[in-house]
């Protein structure tokens, strides 16, 4: 079963920051937080991951709370092409499966 | 796309027939995965492989078998397809940074 809880849907105005929350209250000390997105019927695309420090790359920022029980993915300037389903996943990098859950469907509105 | 291809991309078959889906990678990654995705669900793992001839079951493995005789190919077989196996199937690899990269998917319809 998925170890994360995400809102089923969100809207964001084009050009504004999109903040996608994820709850992972049962996360273990060795588990990372991963974010993926899936645009329409394409394969999921890796966005970012982190352990306990905040992370930033060219696509997004990941903010992890100090107790690691929740995190937020930030798309700083959302565009229409960011409309997708966003999945938050916790994984210990043991090589076993990712549990995807149902994700958050983000709609960027013009 | 990490050099991942899937074939076929689309297939329609009849109940009871065998079906084999192929995943091919060009970068010699050790770990490969097969997922299925159905409406209202995220991706669910069917089987995965951690090396040539080394495979293990995932969350929804019943009715599926896999084989990996070469590093670059991971085959998913439905021995006798059923309508409940109508789905979109995604293959993935895991790179040295523990990121998973996914193929374009295979849409399978079992009539």
mmCIF file of C-alpha atoms in Angstrom:
data_model
loop_
_atom_site.group_PDB
_atom_site.id
_atom_site.type_symbol
_atom_site.label_atom_id
_atom_site.label_comp_id
_atom_site.label_asym_id
_atom_site.label_seq_id
_atom_site.Cartn_x
_atom_site.Cartn_y
_atom_site.Cartn_z
ATOM 1 C CA UNK A 1 0.000 0.000 0.000
ATOM 2 C CA UNK A 2 1.040 3.584 -0.643
ATOM 3 C CA UNK A 3 2.723 5.156 2.346
ATOM 4 C CA UNK A 4 1.699 8.660 1.348
ATOM 5 C CA UNK A 5 -1.446 10.790 1.324
ATOM 6 C CA UNK A 6 -2.032 13.483 -1.285
ATOM 7 C CA UNK A 7 -5.040 15.637 -2.187
ATOM 8 C CA UNK A 8 -6.745 14.183 -5.258
ATOM 9 C CA UNK A 9 -6.761 17.427 -7.235
ATOM 10 C CA UNK A 10 -5.536 21.024 -7.243
ATOM 11 C CA UNK A 11 -5.703 24.034 -9.517
ATOM 12 C CA UNK A 12 -3.050 26.674 -10.033
ATOM 13 C CA UNK A 13 -3.005 29.847 -12.102
ATOM 14 C CA UNK A 14 -0.441 29.979 -14.868
ATOM 15 C CA UNK A 15 2.697 31.796 -13.766
ATOM 16 C CA UNK A 16 2.015 31.291 -10.084
ATOM 17 C CA UNK A 17 3.752 28.857 -7.771
ATOM 18 C CA UNK A 18 2.137 25.452 -7.426
ATOM 19 C CA UNK A 19 2.539 23.942 -3.969
ATOM 20 C CA UNK A 20 1.694 20.248 -3.805
ATOM 21 C CA UNK A 21 1.531 18.729 -0.324
ATOM 22 C CA UNK A 22 2.227 15.163 0.701
ATOM 23 C CA UNK A 23 1.774 13.467 4.033
ATOM 24 C CA UNK A 24 4.085 10.580 4.916
ATOM 25 C CA UNK A 25 3.674 10.326 8.670
ATOM 26 C CA UNK A 26 4.985 6.747 8.877
ATOM 27 C CA UNK A 27 8.216 7.419 7.003
ATOM 28 C CA UNK A 28 11.259 5.550 8.282
ATOM 29 C CA UNK A 29 14.649 7.077 8.909
ATOM 30 C CA UNK A 30 16.215 5.517 5.825
ATOM 31 C CA UNK A 31 13.382 6.344 3.419
ATOM 32 C CA UNK A 32 13.653 9.036 0.793
ATOM 33 C CA UNK A 33 10.820 11.159 -0.554
ATOM 34 C CA UNK A 34 10.484 11.017 -4.340
ATOM 35 C CA UNK A 35 8.266 13.041 -6.640
ATOM 36 C CA UNK A 36 7.213 11.954 -10.100
ATOM 37 C CA UNK A 37 4.666 13.315 -12.526
ATOM 38 C CA UNK A 38 2.699 11.741 -15.322
ATOM 39 C CA UNK A 39 1.477 13.833 -18.203
ATOM 40 C CA UNK A 40 -1.607 12.412 -19.876
ATOM 41 C CA UNK A 41 -0.841 8.791 -20.820
ATOM 42 C CA UNK A 42 2.942 9.055 -20.892
ATOM 43 C CA UNK A 43 5.270 7.182 -18.562
ATOM 44 C CA UNK A 44 5.955 8.858 -15.210
ATOM 45 C CA UNK A 45 8.770 11.388 -15.174
ATOM 46 C CA UNK A 46 11.199 11.834 -12.287
ATOM 47 C CA UNK A 47 11.142 15.321 -10.734
ATOM 48 C CA UNK A 48 13.154 15.381 -7.526
ATOM 49 C CA UNK A 49 13.915 13.468 -4.354
ATOM 50 C CA UNK A 50 15.343 14.118 -0.902
ATOM 51 C CA UNK A 51 16.050 12.577 2.474
ATOM 52 C CA UNK A 52 15.767 15.368 5.032
ATOM 53 C CA UNK A 53 17.261 18.507 3.560
ATOM 54 C CA UNK A 54 15.384 20.740 1.170
ATOM 55 C CA UNK A 55 16.315 20.166 -2.440
ATOM 56 C CA UNK A 56 16.108 22.248 -5.597
ATOM 57 C CA UNK A 57 16.736 21.454 -9.222
ATOM 58 C CA UNK A 58 15.806 22.975 -12.544
ATOM 59 C CA UNK A 59 12.280 21.617 -12.351
ATOM 60 C CA UNK A 60 11.167 22.119 -8.779
ATOM 61 C CA UNK A 61 11.934 22.519 -5.096
ATOM 62 C CA UNK A 62 11.243 19.971 -2.392
ATOM 63 C CA UNK A 63 10.583 21.146 1.142
ATOM 64 C CA UNK A 64 10.640 18.428 3.814
ATOM 65 C CA UNK A 65 9.461 19.241 7.327
ATOM 66 C CA UNK A 66 11.899 18.801 10.164
ATOM 67 C CA UNK A 67 10.053 15.757 11.519
ATOM 68 C CA UNK A 68 9.955 14.371 7.928
ATOM 69 C CA UNK A 69 6.273 13.538 8.232
ATOM 70 C CA UNK A 70 5.267 15.742 5.334
ATOM 71 C CA UNK A 71 6.707 17.499 2.331
ATOM 72 C CA UNK A 72 5.768 20.015 -0.330
ATOM 73 C CA UNK A 73 6.724 20.033 -3.978
ATOM 74 C CA UNK A 74 6.976 23.552 -5.357
ATOM 75 C CA UNK A 75 6.787 24.389 -9.042
ATOM 76 C CA UNK A 76 7.868 28.023 -8.893
ATOM 77 C CA UNK A 77 6.206 29.337 -12.054
ATOM 78 C CA UNK A 78 3.600 26.883 -13.255
ATOM 79 C CA UNK A 79 2.945 26.619 -16.983
ATOM 80 C CA UNK A 80 0.192 24.859 -18.874
ATOM 81 C CA UNK A 81 2.648 22.045 -19.611
ATOM 82 C CA UNK A 82 2.847 21.321 -15.880
ATOM 83 C CA UNK A 83 -0.732 20.008 -15.936
ATOM 84 C CA UNK A 84 -0.234 16.390 -14.855
ATOM 85 C CA UNK A 85 -0.732 13.882 -12.072
ATOM 86 C CA UNK A 86 1.948 14.274 -9.406
ATOM 87 C CA UNK A 87 2.988 11.305 -7.288
ATOM 88 C CA UNK A 88 4.744 11.473 -3.944
ATOM 89 C CA UNK A 89 6.558 8.254 -3.041
ATOM 90 C CA UNK A 90 8.659 7.148 -0.105
ATOM 91 C CA UNK A 91 11.298 4.520 -0.691
ATOM 92 C CA UNK A 92 14.341 3.177 1.090
ATOM 93 C CA UNK A 93 16.363 2.550 -2.097
ATOM 94 C CA UNK A 94 16.503 -1.177 -1.452
ATOM 95 C CA UNK A 95 15.688 -1.902 -5.066
ATOM 96 C CA UNK A 96 12.150 -3.020 -4.421
ATOM 97 C CA UNK A 97 8.963 -1.477 -5.620
ATOM 98 C CA UNK A 98 7.727 2.071 -5.587
ATOM 99 C CA UNK A 99 4.183 2.426 -4.251
ATOM 100 C CA UNK A 100 2.629 5.117 -6.408
ATOM 101 C CA UNK A 101 -0.767 5.776 -4.851
ATOM 102 C CA UNK A 102 -3.270 7.841 -6.834
ATOM 103 C CA UNK A 103 -1.388 11.149 -6.763
ATOM 104 C CA UNK A 104 -2.595 14.743 -7.144
ATOM 105 C CA UNK A 105 -4.058 15.858 -10.438
ATOM 106 C CA UNK A 106 -2.737 19.391 -10.975
ATOM 107 C CA UNK A 107 -4.504 21.607 -13.485
ATOM 108 C CA UNK A 108 -2.751 24.816 -14.485
ATOM 109 C CA UNK A 109 -5.324 27.378 -15.531
ATOM 110 C CA UNK A 110 -4.542 30.069 -18.125
ATOM 111 C CA UNK B 1 14.115 8.536 -21.635
ATOM 112 C CA UNK B 2 17.153 6.513 -20.478
ATOM 113 C CA UNK B 3 17.057 4.474 -23.683
ATOM 114 C CA UNK B 4 13.960 2.467 -22.799
ATOM 115 C CA UNK B 5 11.697 1.103 -25.488
ATOM 116 C CA UNK B 6 8.640 -1.079 -25.222
ATOM 117 C CA UNK B 7 7.069 -3.298 -27.849
ATOM 118 C CA UNK B 8 4.434 -3.526 -29.006
ATOM 119 C CA UNK B 9 3.009 -0.109 -28.137
ATOM 120 C CA UNK B 10 -0.541 -1.256 -28.718
ATOM 121 C CA UNK B 11 -2.040 -4.744 -28.797
ATOM 122 C CA UNK B 12 -5.525 -6.167 -28.993
ATOM 123 C CA UNK B 13 -5.905 -9.842 -28.233
ATOM 124 C CA UNK B 14 -8.550 -12.348 -27.251
ATOM 125 C CA UNK B 15 -9.172 -13.987 -23.931
ATOM 126 C CA UNK B 16 -7.120 -17.128 -23.457
ATOM 127 C CA UNK B 17 -4.299 -16.237 -25.829
ATOM 128 C CA UNK B 18 -0.688 -15.848 -24.671
ATOM 129 C CA UNK B 19 0.850 -12.384 -24.872
ATOM 130 C CA UNK B 20 4.466 -11.269 -24.428
ATOM 131 C CA UNK B 21 5.493 -7.668 -23.923
ATOM 132 C CA UNK B 22 9.090 -6.628 -24.345
ATOM 133 C CA UNK B 23 11.093 -3.967 -22.576
ATOM 134 C CA UNK B 24 14.495 -3.063 -23.948
ATOM 135 C CA UNK B 25 17.115 -0.779 -22.401
ATOM 136 C CA UNK B 26 20.401 0.400 -23.851
ATOM 137 C CA UNK B 27 22.287 1.460 -20.717
ATOM 138 C CA UNK B 28 22.930 -1.828 -18.850
ATOM 139 C CA UNK B 29 20.999 -0.944 -15.724
ATOM 140 C CA UNK B 30 20.695 -3.785 -13.268
ATOM 141 C CA UNK B 31 17.151 -3.178 -12.035
ATOM 142 C CA UNK B 32 14.130 -3.371 -14.337
ATOM 143 C CA UNK B 33 10.441 -3.251 -13.460
ATOM 144 C CA UNK B 34 7.039 -3.974 -14.970
ATOM 145 C CA UNK B 35 4.046 -1.945 -13.748
ATOM 146 C CA UNK B 36 0.432 -1.806 -14.805
ATOM 147 C CA UNK B 37 -1.811 1.223 -14.608
ATOM 148 C CA UNK B 38 -5.579 1.160 -14.493
ATOM 149 C CA UNK B 39 -8.117 3.996 -14.235
ATOM 150 C CA UNK B 40 -8.366 5.272 -10.671
ATOM 151 C CA UNK B 41 -5.111 3.616 -9.671
ATOM 152 C CA UNK B 42 -1.539 4.668 -9.650
ATOM 153 C CA UNK B 43 1.051 2.358 -11.088
ATOM 154 C CA UNK B 44 1.212 -1.066 -9.457
ATOM 155 C CA UNK B 45 4.268 -3.290 -9.631
ATOM 156 C CA UNK B 46 3.871 -6.671 -11.332
ATOM 157 C CA UNK B 47 7.402 -8.082 -11.276
ATOM 158 C CA UNK B 48 10.893 -6.731 -11.091
ATOM 159 C CA UNK B 49 14.383 -7.952 -11.894
ATOM 160 C CA UNK B 50 17.668 -7.268 -10.141
ATOM 161 C CA UNK B 51 19.888 -8.975 -12.679
ATOM 162 C CA UNK B 52 20.014 -11.580 -15.418
ATOM 163 C CA UNK B 53 17.776 -14.484 -14.398
ATOM 164 C CA UNK B 54 17.041 -12.773 -11.059
ATOM 165 C CA UNK B 55 13.418 -11.756 -10.705
ATOM 166 C CA UNK B 56 10.862 -11.315 -7.952
ATOM 167 C CA UNK B 57 7.154 -10.707 -7.579
ATOM 168 C CA UNK B 58 5.524 -7.379 -7.015
ATOM 169 C CA UNK B 59 2.161 -6.332 -5.688
ATOM 170 C CA UNK B 60 0.012 -7.731 -8.527
ATOM 171 C CA UNK B 61 1.951 -10.680 -9.972
ATOM 172 C CA UNK B 62 -0.848 -13.249 -10.342
ATOM 173 C CA UNK B 63 -1.365 -14.239 -13.979
ATOM 174 C CA UNK B 64 2.001 -12.859 -15.093
ATOM 175 C CA UNK B 65 5.468 -14.288 -15.556
ATOM 176 C CA UNK B 66 8.724 -12.604 -16.501
ATOM 177 C CA UNK B 67 12.085 -13.528 -17.901
ATOM 178 C CA UNK B 68 15.407 -11.778 -18.167
ATOM 179 C CA UNK B 69 17.977 -13.735 -20.154
ATOM 180 C CA UNK B 70 19.957 -10.631 -21.112
ATOM 181 C CA UNK B 71 20.667 -7.422 -19.222
ATOM 182 C CA UNK B 72 18.965 -5.326 -21.852
ATOM 183 C CA UNK B 73 15.679 -7.211 -22.180
ATOM 184 C CA UNK B 74 12.906 -7.842 -19.665
ATOM 185 C CA UNK B 75 9.916 -9.790 -20.954
ATOM 186 C CA UNK B 76 6.455 -9.863 -19.418
ATOM 187 C CA UNK B 77 4.224 -12.796 -20.369
ATOM 188 C CA UNK B 78 0.537 -13.291 -19.876
ATOM 189 C CA UNK B 79 0.196 -17.057 -20.273
ATOM 190 C CA UNK B 80 -3.559 -16.886 -20.892
ATOM 191 C CA UNK B 81 -4.831 -13.343 -21.155
ATOM 192 C CA UNK B 82 -8.008 -12.329 -19.336
ATOM 193 C CA UNK B 83 -10.133 -9.213 -19.663
ATOM 194 C CA UNK B 84 -8.950 -8.078 -16.226
ATOM 195 C CA UNK B 85 -5.472 -7.737 -17.702
ATOM 196 C CA UNK B 86 -6.615 -4.998 -20.045
ATOM 197 C CA UNK B 87 -4.369 -2.177 -18.921
ATOM 198 C CA UNK B 88 -1.470 0.087 -19.769
ATOM 199 C CA UNK B 89 1.842 -1.558 -18.994
ATOM 200 C CA UNK B 90 4.944 0.447 -18.168
ATOM 201 C CA UNK B 91 8.490 -0.775 -17.979
ATOM 202 C CA UNK B 92 11.069 1.055 -15.879
ATOM 203 C CA UNK B 93 14.734 0.922 -15.015
ATOM 204 C CA UNK B 94 16.488 2.159 -11.887
ATOM 205 C CA UNK B 95 19.712 4.032 -12.379
ATOM 206 C CA UNK B 96 22.737 4.343 -10.122
ATOM 207 C CA UNK B 97 21.153 7.349 -8.386
ATOM 208 C CA UNK B 98 18.087 5.240 -7.500
ATOM 209 C CA UNK B 99 15.857 7.182 -9.860
ATOM 210 C CA UNK B 100 13.378 5.196 -11.920
ATOM 211 C CA UNK B 101 12.930 6.019 -15.592
ATOM 212 C CA UNK B 102 9.907 4.776 -17.451
ATOM 213 C CA UNK B 103 9.234 3.598 -20.968
ATOM 214 C CA UNK B 104 6.427 4.944 -23.154
ATOM 215 C CA UNK B 105 3.955 2.235 -22.181
ATOM 216 C CA UNK B 106 2.071 -0.560 -23.938
ATOM 217 C CA UNK B 107 -1.696 -0.368 -24.183
ATOM 218 C CA UNK B 108 -3.122 -3.909 -24.051
ATOM 219 C CA UNK B 109 -6.760 -4.714 -24.688
ATOM 220 C CA UNK B 110 -8.049 -8.220 -24.008
ATOM 221 C CA UNK B 111 -11.426 -8.887 -25.620
#
